Amino acid sequence: MGTYDVAVFGAYGHTGRFVVEELRERGFGVLAVGRDEGKLRALPWTDLEIRQASVDDPASLDRAFEGAHAVINAAGPFADTAAPVIEAALRAGVPYLDVAAELEANMDTFARFGDKAAGATVIPAMAFFGGLGDLMVTAALGDWTSADEAHIAYGLSGWHPTEGTRAAGKVSRERRNGKRIRFSGGRIEHRDDALPESDWDFPAPLGTRAVLGEFSMADVVTVPSHLAIPEVVTYMTTNAAREVVTPETPAPPADGPSAQTFVVDVVVRSGGEERRIVAQGQDIYAITAPLVVEAVQRVLDGRTKATGVVSAGEVFDAADFLAALAPRVTVTG
């Protein structure tokens, strides 16, 4: 195996396959872990170590993570998988990272493991939603110690959701009884009114687009977990928001990155001052792989600033991390 061996729980899922490929390209050894051994053995790489395990069998997780230097959880719904996989990683004494975009699962991780993971490393939402936005807000903040508000606008050319995205969305809607979430006044609120609609002036070539405001993603959990910003608002282009909830929208292609493009536009305001940072790239699922694998590399190399349950912007040098994503993510500002 490689210098470091990383266990990927959910290795045969859509995002999990991108993560496995990224790890292999960087020279990591991969322990491919999941419930379905047949799907694990059907993966196209011959150098993986296959280990069957399920979240309702703690002993199987312990066996699966034996010898691993870190664990990446890519198997949703994370409301079901995060806690047992974190517990197993803590028992194994190795860092845990996941790619959860589920707000409730991320909140659960901070609340449940804040004390339990003292001295360990647990990084939830180390993905396109939650991780990238948090890094961008942190980098934009720069030498400010706080801000009045942070706005994170997602401009997607379209959104063909995976089966996992649909399943996670269903779990989240059930947990919040159909209400929506926003972060305002320094706290999470549950609301039953409609999402506000407006236009957002994205940088060229995207330009002005219709967006849904308070389309809350994992950033409303990760950013406030370590930054003194009482108003954190996320936006989604209306076309993408409609596609992700339309049953007829097809899934993304299974054989590599899709043609989907994204622009993430972050504006941070304090008093009368404003700072802005923009990231652009391709395929929100595929780009999660370099995000979480870069994070694993930095954790294992000791390039971290904090331990416990931590978000990306808290544990890493945000500006340096974003620069390392080039050329797949272009960051300006």
Short mmCIF file of C-alpha atoms in Angstrom, two decimals:
data_model
loop_
_atom_site.label_atom_id
_atom_site.label_comp_id
_atom_site.label_asym_id
_atom_site.label_seq_id
_atom_site.Cartn_x
_atom_site.Cartn_y
_atom_site.Cartn_z
CA MET A 1 0.00 0.00 0.00
CA GLY A 2 1.02 3.65 -0.08
CA THR A 3 2.93 5.78 2.45
CA TYR A 4 -0.43 6.46 4.04
CA ASP A 5 -3.38 4.11 3.83
CA VAL A 6 -6.79 5.79 3.84
CA ALA A 7 -10.06 3.96 4.42
CA VAL A 8 -12.91 5.25 2.25
CA PHE A 9 -16.31 4.28 3.60
CA GLY A 10 -18.75 4.32 0.69
CA ALA A 11 -15.98 3.81 -1.86
CA TYR A 12 -18.36 2.65 -4.61
CA GLY A 13 -20.70 5.66 -4.39
CA HIS A 14 -20.64 8.47 -6.95
CA THR A 15 -18.48 10.81 -4.87
CA GLY A 16 -16.63 7.91 -3.24
CA ARG A 17 -15.27 6.80 -6.61
CA PHE A 18 -13.89 10.28 -7.26
CA VAL A 19 -12.27 10.21 -3.81
CA VAL A 20 -10.69 6.79 -4.42
CA GLU A 21 -9.30 7.93 -7.77
CA GLU A 22 -7.86 11.11 -6.25
CA LEU A 23 -6.20 9.19 -3.42
CA ARG A 24 -4.62 6.73 -5.87
CA GLU A 25 -3.34 9.53 -8.08
CA ARG A 26 -1.64 11.10 -5.07
CA GLY A 27 0.02 7.84 -4.05
CA PHE A 28 -2.14 6.87 -1.09
CA GLY A 29 -3.05 3.29 -0.39
CA VAL A 30 -6.82 2.81 -0.39
CA LEU A 31 -8.91 0.57 1.85
CA ALA A 32 -12.24 0.40 0.02
CA VAL A 33 -14.97 -0.03 2.61
CA GLY A 34 -18.72 -0.45 2.25
CA ARG A 35 -21.76 -2.55 3.01
CA ASP A 36 -21.97 -4.26 -0.40
CA GLU A 37 -18.89 -6.41 -1.02
CA GLY A 38 -19.99 -7.13 -4.58
CA LYS A 39 -19.99 -3.42 -5.45
CA LEU A 40 -16.61 -3.00 -3.80
CA ARG A 41 -15.13 -5.80 -5.88
CA ALA A 42 -16.67 -4.31 -9.03
CA LEU A 43 -14.61 -1.13 -8.64
CA PRO A 44 -12.29 -0.69 -11.64
CA TRP A 45 -9.00 -0.61 -9.72
CA THR A 46 -7.02 -3.75 -8.88
CA ASP A 47 -4.81 -2.28 -6.14
CA LEU A 48 -7.54 -1.64 -3.59
CA GLU A 49 -7.88 -3.59 -0.37
CA ILE A 50 -11.55 -4.57 -0.09
CA ARG A 51 -13.16 -4.54 3.35
CA GLN A 52 -16.87 -5.12 3.90
CA ALA A 53 -18.47 -3.29 6.83
CA SER A 54 -21.78 -1.75 7.83
CA VAL A 55 -22.73 1.00 10.26
CA ASP A 56 -24.97 -1.32 12.28
CA ASP A 57 -22.03 -3.64 13.01
CA PRO A 58 -19.34 -1.75 14.99
CA ALA A 59 -16.99 -4.74 14.99
CA SER A 60 -17.01 -4.81 11.19
CA LEU A 61 -16.04 -1.12 11.12
CA ASP A 62 -13.21 -1.80 13.57
CA ARG A 63 -11.88 -4.55 11.30
CA ALA A 64 -12.30 -2.39 8.21
CA PHE A 65 -10.32 0.51 9.66
CA GLU A 66 -7.51 -1.61 11.08
CA GLY A 67 -4.21 -0.31 9.71
CA ALA A 68 -5.74 2.86 8.24
CA HIS A 69 -4.05 6.20 8.88
CA ALA A 70 -7.29 8.13 8.28
CA VAL A 71 -10.96 7.56 7.43
CA ILE A 72 -13.01 9.39 4.80
CA ASN A 73 -16.75 8.88 5.01
CA ALA A 74 -18.37 9.30 1.59
CA ALA A 75 -21.53 7.31 2.33
CA GLY A 76 -24.79 9.11 2.92
CA PRO A 77 -27.27 9.71 4.28
CA PHE A 78 -24.80 10.98 6.88
CA ALA A 79 -27.58 11.18 9.43
CA ASP A 80 -27.20 7.38 9.48
CA THR A 81 -23.48 6.92 8.83
CA ALA A 82 -21.59 9.81 10.43
CA ALA A 83 -21.88 8.92 14.12
CA PRO A 84 -21.00 5.20 13.88
CA VAL A 85 -18.10 5.86 11.50
CA ILE A 86 -16.76 8.67 13.71
CA GLU A 87 -17.01 6.37 16.72
CA ALA A 88 -15.04 3.71 14.87
CA ALA A 89 -12.38 6.20 13.75
CA LEU A 90 -12.01 7.42 17.34
CA ARG A 91 -11.63 3.84 18.54
CA ALA A 92 -8.95 3.32 15.89
CA GLY A 93 -7.24 6.56 16.92
CA VAL A 94 -7.22 8.01 13.40
CA PRO A 95 -8.55 11.25 11.83
CA TYR A 96 -12.07 11.30 10.41
CA LEU A 97 -13.29 13.44 7.53
CA ASP A 98 -16.60 13.35 5.69
CA VAL A 99 -18.22 14.98 2.67
CA ALA A 100 -21.63 15.55 4.26
CA ALA A 101 -23.78 18.34 2.88
CA GLU A 102 -26.60 17.51 5.32
CA LEU A 103 -27.01 20.39 7.75
CA GLU A 104 -28.56 18.24 10.47
CA ALA A 105 -25.79 15.63 10.26
CA ASN A 106 -23.14 18.34 10.50
CA MET A 107 -24.86 19.96 13.47
CA ASP A 108 -25.09 16.55 15.12
CA THR A 109 -21.36 15.99 14.64
CA PHE A 110 -20.40 19.27 16.32
CA ALA A 111 -22.89 18.77 19.14
CA ARG A 112 -22.30 15.09 19.82
CA PHE A 113 -18.55 14.86 19.41
CA GLY A 114 -17.36 18.28 20.53
CA ASP A 115 -16.11 16.86 23.84
CA LYS A 116 -15.60 13.26 22.76
CA ALA A 117 -13.14 14.19 20.01
CA ALA A 118 -10.92 16.41 22.15
CA GLY A 119 -7.35 15.91 20.93
CA ALA A 120 -8.52 13.96 17.88
CA THR A 121 -9.33 15.30 14.41
CA VAL A 122 -12.90 15.19 13.11
CA ILE A 123 -13.68 17.34 10.06
CA PRO A 124 -17.28 17.26 8.82
CA ALA A 125 -18.45 18.73 5.48
CA MET A 126 -14.99 18.68 3.90
CA ALA A 127 -16.62 19.02 0.51
CA PHE A 128 -17.96 21.45 -2.07
CA PHE A 129 -20.81 22.47 0.23
CA GLY A 130 -19.53 23.35 3.68
CA GLY A 131 -15.80 23.04 3.13
CA LEU A 132 -15.12 25.24 0.11
CA GLY A 133 -17.40 28.05 1.26
CA ASP A 134 -15.90 27.99 4.75
CA LEU A 135 -12.36 28.22 3.35
CA MET A 136 -13.42 31.12 1.11
CA VAL A 137 -15.12 33.07 3.90
CA THR A 138 -12.11 32.53 6.16
CA ALA A 139 -9.69 33.67 3.46
CA ALA A 140 -11.83 36.72 2.64
CA LEU A 141 -11.99 37.68 6.31
CA GLY A 142 -8.19 37.91 6.33
CA ASP A 143 -7.05 40.09 9.21
CA TRP A 144 -10.58 40.83 10.39
CA THR A 145 -11.44 39.07 13.62
CA SER A 146 -15.17 39.25 12.93
CA ALA A 147 -17.69 40.48 10.37
CA ASP A 148 -21.30 41.57 10.27
CA GLU A 149 -22.38 39.19 7.53
CA ALA A 150 -21.18 36.63 5.02
CA HIS A 151 -22.97 35.85 1.77
CA ILE A 152 -22.14 32.73 -0.27
CA ALA A 153 -23.78 32.56 -3.70
CA TYR A 154 -23.67 29.35 -5.72
CA GLY A 155 -23.95 29.77 -9.47
CA LEU A 156 -24.41 26.32 -10.99
CA SER A 157 -24.94 25.75 -14.71
CA GLY A 158 -27.31 22.96 -13.65
CA TRP A 159 -27.67 20.34 -10.95
CA HIS A 160 -28.19 16.69 -11.81
CA PRO A 161 -28.43 15.15 -8.33
CA THR A 162 -27.04 11.75 -7.42
CA GLU A 163 -29.14 9.11 -5.72
CA GLY A 164 -27.25 9.98 -2.53
CA THR A 165 -28.16 13.67 -2.81
CA ARG A 166 -31.83 12.80 -3.19
CA ALA A 167 -31.72 10.39 -0.24
CA ALA A 168 -29.96 12.95 1.96
CA GLY A 169 -32.45 15.64 1.00
CA LYS A 170 -35.35 13.37 1.93
CA VAL A 171 -33.83 12.64 5.34
CA SER A 172 -33.22 16.34 6.00
CA ARG A 173 -36.77 17.33 5.02
CA GLU A 174 -38.17 14.68 7.33
CA ARG A 175 -35.96 15.75 10.24
CA ARG A 176 -37.00 19.39 9.93
CA ASN A 177 -40.68 18.54 9.33
CA GLY A 178 -40.68 20.21 5.94
CA LYS A 179 -39.41 23.52 7.29
CA ARG A 180 -36.41 25.35 5.94
CA ILE A 181 -33.30 26.47 7.81
CA ARG A 182 -31.49 29.77 7.95
CA PHE A 183 -28.70 31.18 10.13
CA SER A 184 -29.51 34.64 11.44
CA GLY A 185 -28.77 36.56 14.60
CA GLY A 186 -26.06 34.07 15.47
CA ARG A 187 -28.35 31.03 15.56
CA ILE A 188 -30.10 28.44 13.45
CA GLU A 189 -33.77 29.15 12.76
CA HIS A 190 -36.46 26.89 11.35
CA ARG A 191 -38.98 28.68 9.15
CA ASP A 192 -42.01 27.70 7.11
CA ASP A 193 -42.23 30.73 4.80
CA ALA A 194 -41.06 30.76 1.18
CA LEU A 195 -37.44 31.29 0.21
CA PRO A 196 -36.78 34.90 -0.80
CA GLU A 197 -36.03 35.44 -4.49
CA SER A 198 -33.63 38.01 -5.91
CA ASP A 199 -30.89 38.52 -8.50
CA TRP A 200 -27.18 38.04 -7.85
CA ASP A 201 -24.48 39.77 -9.88
CA PHE A 202 -21.98 36.98 -10.46
CA PRO A 203 -18.66 37.87 -12.08
CA ALA A 204 -18.30 37.38 -15.83
CA PRO A 205 -19.02 35.28 -17.74
CA LEU A 206 -22.00 34.21 -15.58
CA GLY A 207 -23.40 37.69 -14.98
CA THR A 208 -26.68 38.48 -13.25
CA ARG A 209 -28.75 35.42 -12.39
CA ALA A 210 -31.96 34.73 -10.50
CA VAL A 211 -31.23 33.13 -7.13
CA LEU A 212 -33.09 31.75 -4.14
CA GLY A 213 -31.86 33.34 -0.94
CA GLU A 214 -31.49 31.45 2.33
CA PHE A 215 -31.11 28.24 0.30
CA SER A 216 -29.14 27.01 3.28
CA MET A 217 -26.26 24.64 2.70
CA ALA A 218 -23.66 23.23 5.11
CA ASP A 219 -21.84 26.58 5.19
CA VAL A 220 -24.36 27.89 7.73
CA VAL A 221 -22.95 25.25 10.10
CA THR A 222 -19.23 25.30 9.26
CA VAL A 223 -18.69 29.08 9.04
CA PRO A 224 -20.32 30.02 12.39
CA SER A 225 -18.58 27.10 14.11
CA HIS A 226 -15.40 29.19 14.32
CA LEU A 227 -16.04 32.68 12.93
CA ALA A 228 -17.85 35.52 14.69
CA ILE A 229 -20.31 36.29 11.91
CA PRO A 230 -23.94 36.52 13.07
CA GLU A 231 -25.48 36.52 9.58
CA VAL A 232 -24.46 33.77 7.16
CA VAL A 233 -26.61 33.48 4.04
CA THR A 234 -26.26 31.09 1.13
CA TYR A 235 -27.89 31.47 -2.28
CA MET A 236 -28.52 29.09 -5.17
CA THR A 237 -29.20 29.89 -8.81
CA THR A 238 -32.89 29.25 -9.37
CA ASN A 239 -32.38 26.90 -12.31
CA ALA A 240 -30.17 24.58 -10.26
CA ALA A 241 -32.47 24.71 -7.23
CA ARG A 242 -35.40 23.62 -9.39
CA GLU A 243 -33.49 20.81 -11.06
CA VAL A 244 -32.32 19.26 -7.80
CA VAL A 245 -35.89 18.85 -6.52
CA THR A 246 -37.41 17.73 -9.83
CA PRO A 247 -37.86 13.93 -9.88
CA GLU A 248 -37.35 13.77 -13.66
CA THR A 249 -33.89 15.39 -13.55
CA PRO A 250 -31.41 12.67 -14.58
CA ALA A 251 -28.43 11.69 -12.46
CA PRO A 252 -24.95 12.85 -13.45
CA PRO A 253 -22.87 10.60 -15.73
CA ALA A 254 -21.22 7.72 -13.93
CA ASP A 255 -17.99 7.74 -15.94
CA GLY A 256 -16.06 10.82 -14.87
CA PRO A 257 -16.77 14.50 -14.24
CA SER A 258 -19.88 16.03 -15.74
CA ALA A 259 -19.99 19.17 -17.87
CA GLN A 260 -21.55 21.10 -14.97
CA THR A 261 -19.70 24.31 -14.11
CA PHE A 262 -19.86 26.35 -10.93
CA VAL A 263 -19.07 29.80 -9.62
CA VAL A 264 -18.97 30.40 -5.87
CA ASP A 265 -19.11 34.10 -5.06
CA VAL A 266 -18.42 35.09 -1.45
CA VAL A 267 -18.98 38.58 -0.03
CA VAL A 268 -18.04 39.42 3.56
CA ARG A 269 -19.08 42.76 5.06
CA SER A 270 -17.97 44.55 8.22
CA GLY A 271 -19.16 48.07 8.93
CA GLY A 272 -18.91 49.92 5.65
CA GLU A 273 -16.21 47.64 4.20
CA GLU A 274 -16.67 44.69 1.86
CA ARG A 275 -14.37 41.89 0.77
CA ARG A 276 -15.04 39.45 -2.07
CA ILE A 277 -13.55 36.17 -3.25
CA VAL A 278 -14.64 33.98 -6.17
CA ALA A 279 -14.00 30.32 -7.03
CA GLN A 280 -14.77 28.65 -10.36
CA GLY A 281 -14.51 25.07 -11.53
CA GLN A 282 -16.31 22.01 -12.90
CA ASP A 283 -18.59 19.38 -11.31
CA ILE A 284 -19.49 19.89 -7.66
CA TYR A 285 -19.24 16.15 -6.95
CA ALA A 286 -15.89 15.62 -8.64
CA ILE A 287 -14.32 18.69 -7.03
CA THR A 288 -15.11 17.31 -3.59
CA ALA A 289 -12.36 14.72 -4.13
CA PRO A 290 -9.39 17.13 -4.26
CA LEU A 291 -10.92 19.07 -1.36
CA VAL A 292 -11.15 16.13 1.01
CA VAL A 293 -7.93 14.46 -0.16
CA GLU A 294 -5.94 17.69 0.18
CA ALA A 295 -7.38 17.91 3.68
CA VAL A 296 -6.33 14.33 4.51
CA GLN A 297 -2.83 15.04 3.24
CA ARG A 298 -2.51 18.13 5.40
CA VAL A 299 -3.86 16.38 8.50
CA LEU A 300 -1.46 13.47 8.11
CA ASP A 301 1.47 15.81 7.42
CA GLY A 302 0.66 17.84 10.53
CA ARG A 303 -0.26 21.03 8.66
CA THR A 304 -3.18 21.83 10.95
CA LYS A 305 -4.05 24.56 13.44
CA ALA A 306 -6.64 22.89 15.67
CA THR A 307 -7.99 19.56 16.87
CA GLY A 308 -11.38 18.26 17.91
CA VAL A 309 -14.46 18.70 15.73
CA VAL A 310 -13.29 21.43 13.39
CA SER A 311 -14.29 22.94 10.07
CA ALA A 312 -11.95 23.49 7.13
CA GLY A 313 -11.34 27.19 7.69
CA GLU A 314 -10.51 26.63 11.35
CA VAL A 315 -8.06 23.77 10.95
CA PHE A 316 -6.20 24.81 7.77
CA ASP A 317 -4.48 27.88 6.38
CA ALA A 318 -7.43 28.88 4.20
CA ALA A 319 -5.61 30.95 1.58
CA ASP A 320 -2.86 28.36 1.16
CA PHE A 321 -5.39 25.54 0.92
CA LEU A 322 -7.38 27.33 -1.80
CA ALA A 323 -4.19 27.99 -3.77
CA ALA A 324 -3.40 24.27 -3.65
CA LEU A 325 -6.65 23.46 -5.48
CA ALA A 326 -5.42 25.09 -8.70
CA PRO A 327 -5.87 24.49 -11.56
CA ARG A 328 -9.09 22.58 -10.90
CA VAL A 329 -10.48 25.45 -8.84
CA THR A 330 -9.59 29.00 -9.89
CA VAL A 331 -9.78 31.41 -6.97
CA THR A 332 -9.62 35.19 -7.37
CA GLY A 333 -10.02 38.04 -4.93
#
